Amino acid sequence: MSDSDSDFSDNSEANDDEKVSRPKQIRGVADFVDLSFHPSTTYTLATANMNGYVRLYNCVPGEECEQLAKVRVSKKPCRSLSFSFDGEDVLILTKDRTMHFVSAPPNVTRRIEETHRSAPYCLSVIDKNLLATGDDDGTVKVWDLRKGKDAVMTSEDKFEDYVSDIAVDDKRRLIFAVCGDGTMATFNARQRKFIVHSQNEESDLLCAKVIKNNNKVLVGSADGPILLYNWNEFAAPSDRFPGHPGPVDCIAKVSEDVVCTGSADGLIRAVHLLPNRFLGVVGDHHGLPVEKVRATHDGKFIASCSHDNLIKFWSVDHLKSVEVCPREKAIKQKRTEKMSKSGVGHGRMAFFSDLNNDIDTSTYINSSSSSDESDSDLDDAS
């Protein structure tokens, strides 16, 4: 593999990496659209980008990430990506409505074409046989990989906008699809049936996670509040947690009580749920919207991507032992206070002291000419 073929890491945060052992960040030549960590191997990361490329990396704390494989699954942009339940395959949805299955070594072993009438938007693995997909027109489908190329469940009449995310419960039975029209639909994937449609929140619902040992569904909204739904009461939220200054675009689960949220202001915040508290900032993309945040299977690290062609890694292992007293008053400064243990800063004053060191993102945009994903690839992605 030539130097021009590979992604490369940026050492602009080397000082922080020396203090906190985490994998070195990865720089690509096109925007990353999705990330997925292997469900058991430490730490294998799959990435998908706007040029239709899928890459696998071996990520070792304190070291450069080693690219293990690369394959271009489509000339159209990737839309969503996930490892299979057993980690043997990587599943990718592309804008041309195709679902691709990539095994290791990198080889496209299977394709399902025309999966949806419109471009697919999200994909979630339910178990070793079932997976769910959602598209730009609001259709939700459940697929059984044992039963050919046709979906075993299709719901086309529940949503009026794009399906932004699909969460799966711990028992691998229920799925929760959230939509840009401000509603959430709950389905029983095993029985292939619809359960309940939530009230309209008058704001795009952007992401969802199941927390509290299958007792709560957590949903991020475009207006900023996090919505919490009680179990078996999915028609309306039981609680709202305000405080994010803008949309909550993605959520990564660190433990049953703590999640990390990615927002349009470029910050990744650690949030404790019930009692609801901001714990601090664990990651920063310097003002660019955080598109995806994914956690490793052991909850020690998260990876994030934005519009800067970078994948950054943050240490979150210390968050699992955080205890919050419900009687203590919430501290407003925690919304922007950087947590040095994650590698993003050195306490509250770091928020001010490193403002002069913000990254000039134009340097990333101009650096893409050295890769095999050339201007012709960018034309294909359009």
C-alpha positions as a printed Julia matrix, in Angstrom:
382×3 Matrix{Float64}:
   0.0     0.0    0.0
   1.44    3.33  -1.01
   1.48    6.38   1.18
  -1.02    8.04  -1.12
  -3.51    5.21  -0.62
  -3.66    5.38   3.13
  -5.33    7.69   5.59
  -2.97    9.35   7.99
  -3.11   10.58  11.54
  -2.7    14.12  12.72
  -0.47   14.82  15.7
  -1.92   18.21  16.52
  -3.16   16.84  19.83
   0.04   14.94  20.68
   0.47   16.69  24.0
  -2.96   15.55  25.16
  -2.35   12.04  23.86
   0.82   11.82  25.98
  -1.16   12.68  29.1
  -4.14   10.41  28.31
  -3.46    7.13  26.52
  -5.9     6.87  23.64
  -5.56    5.97  19.96
  -4.15    8.69  17.72
  -6.72   10.47  15.6
  -7.29    9.42  11.99
  -7.51   11.86   9.12
  -9.28   10.95   5.88
  -9.72   12.73   2.57
 -13.52   12.78   2.58
 -16.07   13.26   5.34
 -16.73   10.18   7.43
 -20.43    9.38   7.66
 -20.45    6.51  10.15
 -18.28    4.46  12.53
 -18.64    1.09  14.2
 -16.47   -0.73  16.72
 -16.18   -4.49  16.61
 -18.49   -6.04  19.25
 -15.7    -8.03  20.91
 -12.25   -7.41  19.4
 -10.12   -4.71  21.06
 -10.15   -2.28  19.22
 -11.18   -2.76  15.6
 -12.95    0.18  14.0
 -14.92    0.2   10.74
 -15.49    3.51   8.94
 -17.54    4.62   5.94
 -17.16    7.86   3.99
 -18.81   10.04   1.38
 -16.82    8.48  -1.45
 -18.19    4.98  -0.88
 -15.06    3.61   0.84
 -15.12    1.3    3.86
 -11.97    0.91   5.95
 -10.97   -1.21   8.92
  -8.47    0.01  11.51
  -6.69   -1.53  14.44
  -6.72    1.14  17.14
  -4.2     0.83  19.96
  -4.14    3.38  22.82
  -1.17    5.72  22.5
  -0.32    4.62  18.96
  -1.17    5.43  15.37
  -4.18    3.54  14.03
  -3.17    0.83  11.58
  -5.3     0.5    8.46
  -6.12   -3.19   8.06
  -8.28   -3.12   4.95
  -9.95   -0.87   2.42
 -12.71   -1.55  -0.09
 -14.89    0.72  -2.2
 -18.42   -0.68  -2.02
 -20.07    1.98  -4.21
 -19.44    5.12  -6.23
 -22.29    6.68  -4.27
 -21.92    7.93  -0.68
 -22.26    5.55   2.24
 -25.17    6.38   4.53
 -24.84    3.99   7.48
 -22.52    1.23   8.71
 -22.4    -1.4   11.45
 -20.58   -4.58  12.36
 -22.81   -7.65  12.33
 -23.91   -9.12  15.64
 -21.03  -11.63  15.68
 -18.53   -9.2   14.17
 -17.78  -11.39  11.16
 -19.16   -8.92   8.61
 -19.56   -5.19   8.13
 -22.97   -4.06   6.87
 -23.16   -0.87   4.81
 -26.06    1.1    3.34
 -25.27    3.33   0.37
 -27.21    6.13  -1.29
 -28.02    3.95  -4.31
 -30.35    1.93  -2.01
 -28.01   -1.05  -1.77
 -27.05   -2.98   1.34
 -23.52   -4.38   1.17
 -21.97   -7.15   3.26
 -18.18   -7.0    3.62
 -16.2    -9.8    5.24
 -12.55  -10.01   6.27
 -10.28  -10.04   4.35
 -12.08   -7.18   2.55
 -14.46   -8.74   0.11
 -18.03   -7.8   -0.76
 -19.68  -11.17  -0.19
 -23.29  -10.17  -0.71
 -25.51   -7.32  -1.87
 -29.2    -6.57  -1.52
 -30.25   -4.01  -4.12
 -33.26   -1.69  -4.04
 -33.69   -2.14  -0.3
 -35.91    0.96  -0.13
 -37.82    3.17  -2.53
 -35.81    6.19  -1.36
 -32.26    6.49  -0.09
 -31.67    4.61   3.18
 -30.66    6.69   6.17
 -29.9     4.4    9.12
 -29.18    0.78  10.01
 -29.26   -1.09  13.32
 -28.33   -4.71  13.99
 -30.9    -6.47  16.19
 -29.36   -9.93  16.61
 -27.39  -12.48  14.58
 -30.24  -12.83  12.08
 -32.3    -9.62  12.22
 -31.5    -6.03  11.35
 -33.58   -2.88  10.86
 -33.25   -0.04   8.34
 -34.93    3.32   7.84
 -35.02    5.66   4.84
 -35.49    9.29   3.82
 -39.24    8.88   3.28
 -40.01    7.4    6.71
 -40.13    3.7    5.86
 -38.89    1.21   8.46
 -37.96   -2.33   7.44
 -36.85   -5.43   9.34
 -34.7    -7.99   7.55
 -34.06  -11.65   8.34
 -30.73  -12.6    6.8
 -31.83  -16.24   6.58
 -34.75  -15.43   4.3
 -33.33  -14.01   1.1
 -33.53  -10.49  -0.24
 -36.99   -9.43   0.91
 -37.78   -7.63   4.16
 -39.89   -9.58   6.67
 -41.56   -6.41   7.99
 -42.26   -3.1    6.26
 -43.87   -0.04   7.83
 -44.55    2.81   5.38
 -47.35    4.75   7.08
 -46.03    5.7   10.52
 -43.74    8.61   9.63
 -43.92   11.7    7.45
 -40.17   12.41   7.31
 -36.8    10.66   7.4
 -36.01    7.92   9.92
 -33.03    9.38  11.77
 -32.09    6.47  14.06
 -33.22    3.06  15.3
 -32.45    1.83  18.83
 -32.65   -1.8   19.96
 -33.54   -2.99  23.44
 -31.25   -5.25  25.48
 -33.43   -8.33  24.9
 -33.15   -7.89  21.14
 -36.91   -7.78  20.81
 -38.13   -4.17  20.56
 -36.89   -1.48  18.19
 -37.48    2.26  18.57
 -37.42    4.3   15.37
 -37.19    8.09  15.71
 -38.09   10.47  12.94
 -37.59   13.98  11.66
 -41.33   14.58  12.02
 -40.95   14.64  15.83
 -42.33   11.19  16.68
 -41.07    7.77  17.77
 -42.54    4.43  16.69
 -42.07    1.22  18.67
 -42.08   -2.19  16.96
 -41.71   -5.79  18.08
 -39.08   -7.03  15.64
 -39.52  -10.71  16.44
 -43.28  -10.67  16.03
 -43.04   -8.23  13.08
 -45.68   -5.92  14.46
 -46.2    -2.25  15.32
 -46.8    -1.4   18.99
 -47.27    2.33  19.53
 -46.66    5.74  17.97
 -45.58    8.58  20.27
 -46.99   12.06  20.47
 -45.43   14.71  18.25
 -42.7    16.7   19.98
 -42.73   19.49  17.36
 -38.99   19.04  16.9
 -36.86   16.59  14.89
 -35.94   13.5   16.9
 -32.37   12.7   15.9
 -31.03    9.74  17.9
 -32.05    7.14  20.47
 -30.51    4.76  23.02
 -31.88    2.25  25.54
 -30.45    2.79  29.04
 -31.04    1.96  32.7
 -31.03   -1.81  32.14
 -33.92   -1.75  29.69
 -35.99    0.66  31.75
 -35.63    3.89  29.76
 -35.44    5.05  26.17
 -33.31    8.16  25.67
 -33.96   10.39  22.64
 -32.02   13.43  21.41
 -33.94   16.29  19.82
 -33.15   19.11  17.41
 -34.21   21.73  19.96
 -31.7    20.5   22.54
 -33.67   18.73  25.31
 -33.05   15.03  25.89
 -36.32   13.1   26.17
 -36.69   10.08  28.46
 -39.44    7.5   27.99
 -40.5     5.05  30.69
 -40.57    1.39  29.73
 -43.91    0.32  28.26
 -44.95    3.99  28.23
 -43.53    4.92  24.85
 -46.38    7.2   23.77
 -45.02   10.24  25.63
 -41.81   11.18  27.44
 -41.77   11.01  31.22
 -38.93   13.51  31.61
 -37.02   16.17  29.67
 -33.44   17.19  30.32
 -32.63   20.63  28.85
 -29.23   22.26  28.65
 -27.71   21.5   25.25
 -27.4    24.77  23.31
 -28.42   23.11  20.03
 -29.38   19.8   18.44
 -28.32   16.54  20.07
 -27.26   14.75  16.89
 -25.88   11.49  18.31
 -25.55    9.53  21.54
 -23.03    6.92  22.68
 -23.78    4.74  25.7
 -20.88    4.48  28.16
 -22.79    2.79  31.0
 -26.38    2.33  32.09
 -26.25    5.77  33.75
 -23.85    7.78  31.58
 -23.97    8.68  27.88
 -21.93   10.97  25.66
 -23.82   13.33  23.37
 -22.57   14.92  20.15
 -23.94   18.34  19.31
 -23.94   20.91  16.54
 -21.54   23.15  18.51
 -18.76   20.56  18.11
 -18.68   19.48  21.75
 -19.12   15.96  23.09
 -20.65   16.1   26.55
 -20.79   13.45  29.25
 -24.29   13.29  30.72
 -25.52   11.4   33.77
 -29.17   10.37  33.65
 -31.49   10.21  36.67
 -30.35   12.29  38.39
 -29.8    14.4   35.3
 -26.46   16.17  35.34
 -23.84   17.41  32.89
 -20.52   15.89  33.92
 -18.34   17.88  31.53
 -16.97   17.99  27.98
 -15.07   14.87  26.88
 -14.43   15.79  23.22
 -14.21   18.76  20.89
 -14.4    19.18  17.11
 -13.78   22.92  17.33
 -17.18   24.26  16.33
 -18.01   21.71  13.62
 -21.12   19.54  14.12
 -20.48   16.12  15.62
 -22.0    13.61  13.19
 -21.39   10.31  15.0
 -20.17    9.14  18.39
 -19.52    5.43  19.0
 -18.3     3.61  22.1
 -15.99    0.6   22.29
 -17.54   -2.64  23.52
 -15.88   -2.22  26.93
 -16.88    1.44  27.29
 -13.3     2.67  27.73
 -13.14    4.89  24.63
 -15.42    6.7   22.24
 -14.69    7.71  18.66
 -16.26   10.72  16.98
 -16.36   12.26  13.52
 -17.37   15.63  12.14
 -16.98   17.65   8.92
 -13.21   17.97   9.41
 -12.31   14.59   7.86
 -11.1    13.45  11.27
 -11.9    10.59  13.59
 -10.97   11.48  17.14
 -10.73    9.21  20.16
 -11.57   10.13  23.74
 -11.06    8.28  27.0
 -14.31    7.79  28.95
 -13.45    4.88  31.25
 -13.44    7.2   34.25
 -17.08    8.11  33.63
 -18.33    4.65  34.57
 -17.42    5.18  38.22
 -18.97    8.66  38.54
 -21.55    8.96  41.3
 -24.05   11.82  41.34
 -25.89   12.92  44.45
 -29.5    13.85  43.62
 -29.52   16.43  46.42
 -26.6    18.41  45.04
 -27.36   21.36  42.81
 -26.38   21.07  39.16
 -23.35   23.16  38.13
 -24.04   25.15  34.98
 -20.35   25.42  34.04
 -20.18   21.63  33.58
 -21.83   22.07  30.18
 -18.57   23.53  28.8
 -15.93   22.41  31.32
 -13.4    20.13  29.64
 -12.43   16.89  31.37
  -8.67   16.31  31.37
  -9.08   12.58  31.96
 -10.68   12.29  28.52
  -7.79   14.08  26.82
  -9.74   17.17  25.81
  -8.48   19.74  28.31
  -7.2    20.34  31.8
 -10.13   21.54  33.85
 -12.33   24.57  33.6
  -9.6    27.06  32.67
  -8.6    24.95  29.65
 -11.8    26.05  27.98
 -10.35   29.54  27.8
  -6.62   28.81  27.57
  -6.77   26.75  24.37
  -9.03   29.01  22.35
  -6.02   30.3   20.43
  -5.12   26.75  19.46
  -8.36   25.94  17.66
  -7.79   24.0   14.48
  -8.03   25.78  11.15
 -10.28   23.35   9.29
  -9.34   24.81   5.93
  -6.03   22.96   6.17
  -7.88   19.66   6.22
  -9.95   20.53   3.2
  -6.9    21.52   1.18
  -4.9    18.42   2.11
  -7.01   15.85   0.29
  -5.2    15.97  -3.05
  -2.64   13.29  -2.09
  -5.07   10.36  -1.86
  -6.36    7.89  -4.4
  -9.82    9.2   -3.52
  -9.26   11.97  -6.03
 -11.47   14.65  -7.47
 -13.0    12.05  -9.76
 -14.18   10.12  -6.71
 -15.75   13.25  -5.32
 -17.6    13.7   -8.58
 -18.94   10.15  -8.24
 -20.23   10.91  -4.77
 -22.37   13.73  -6.04
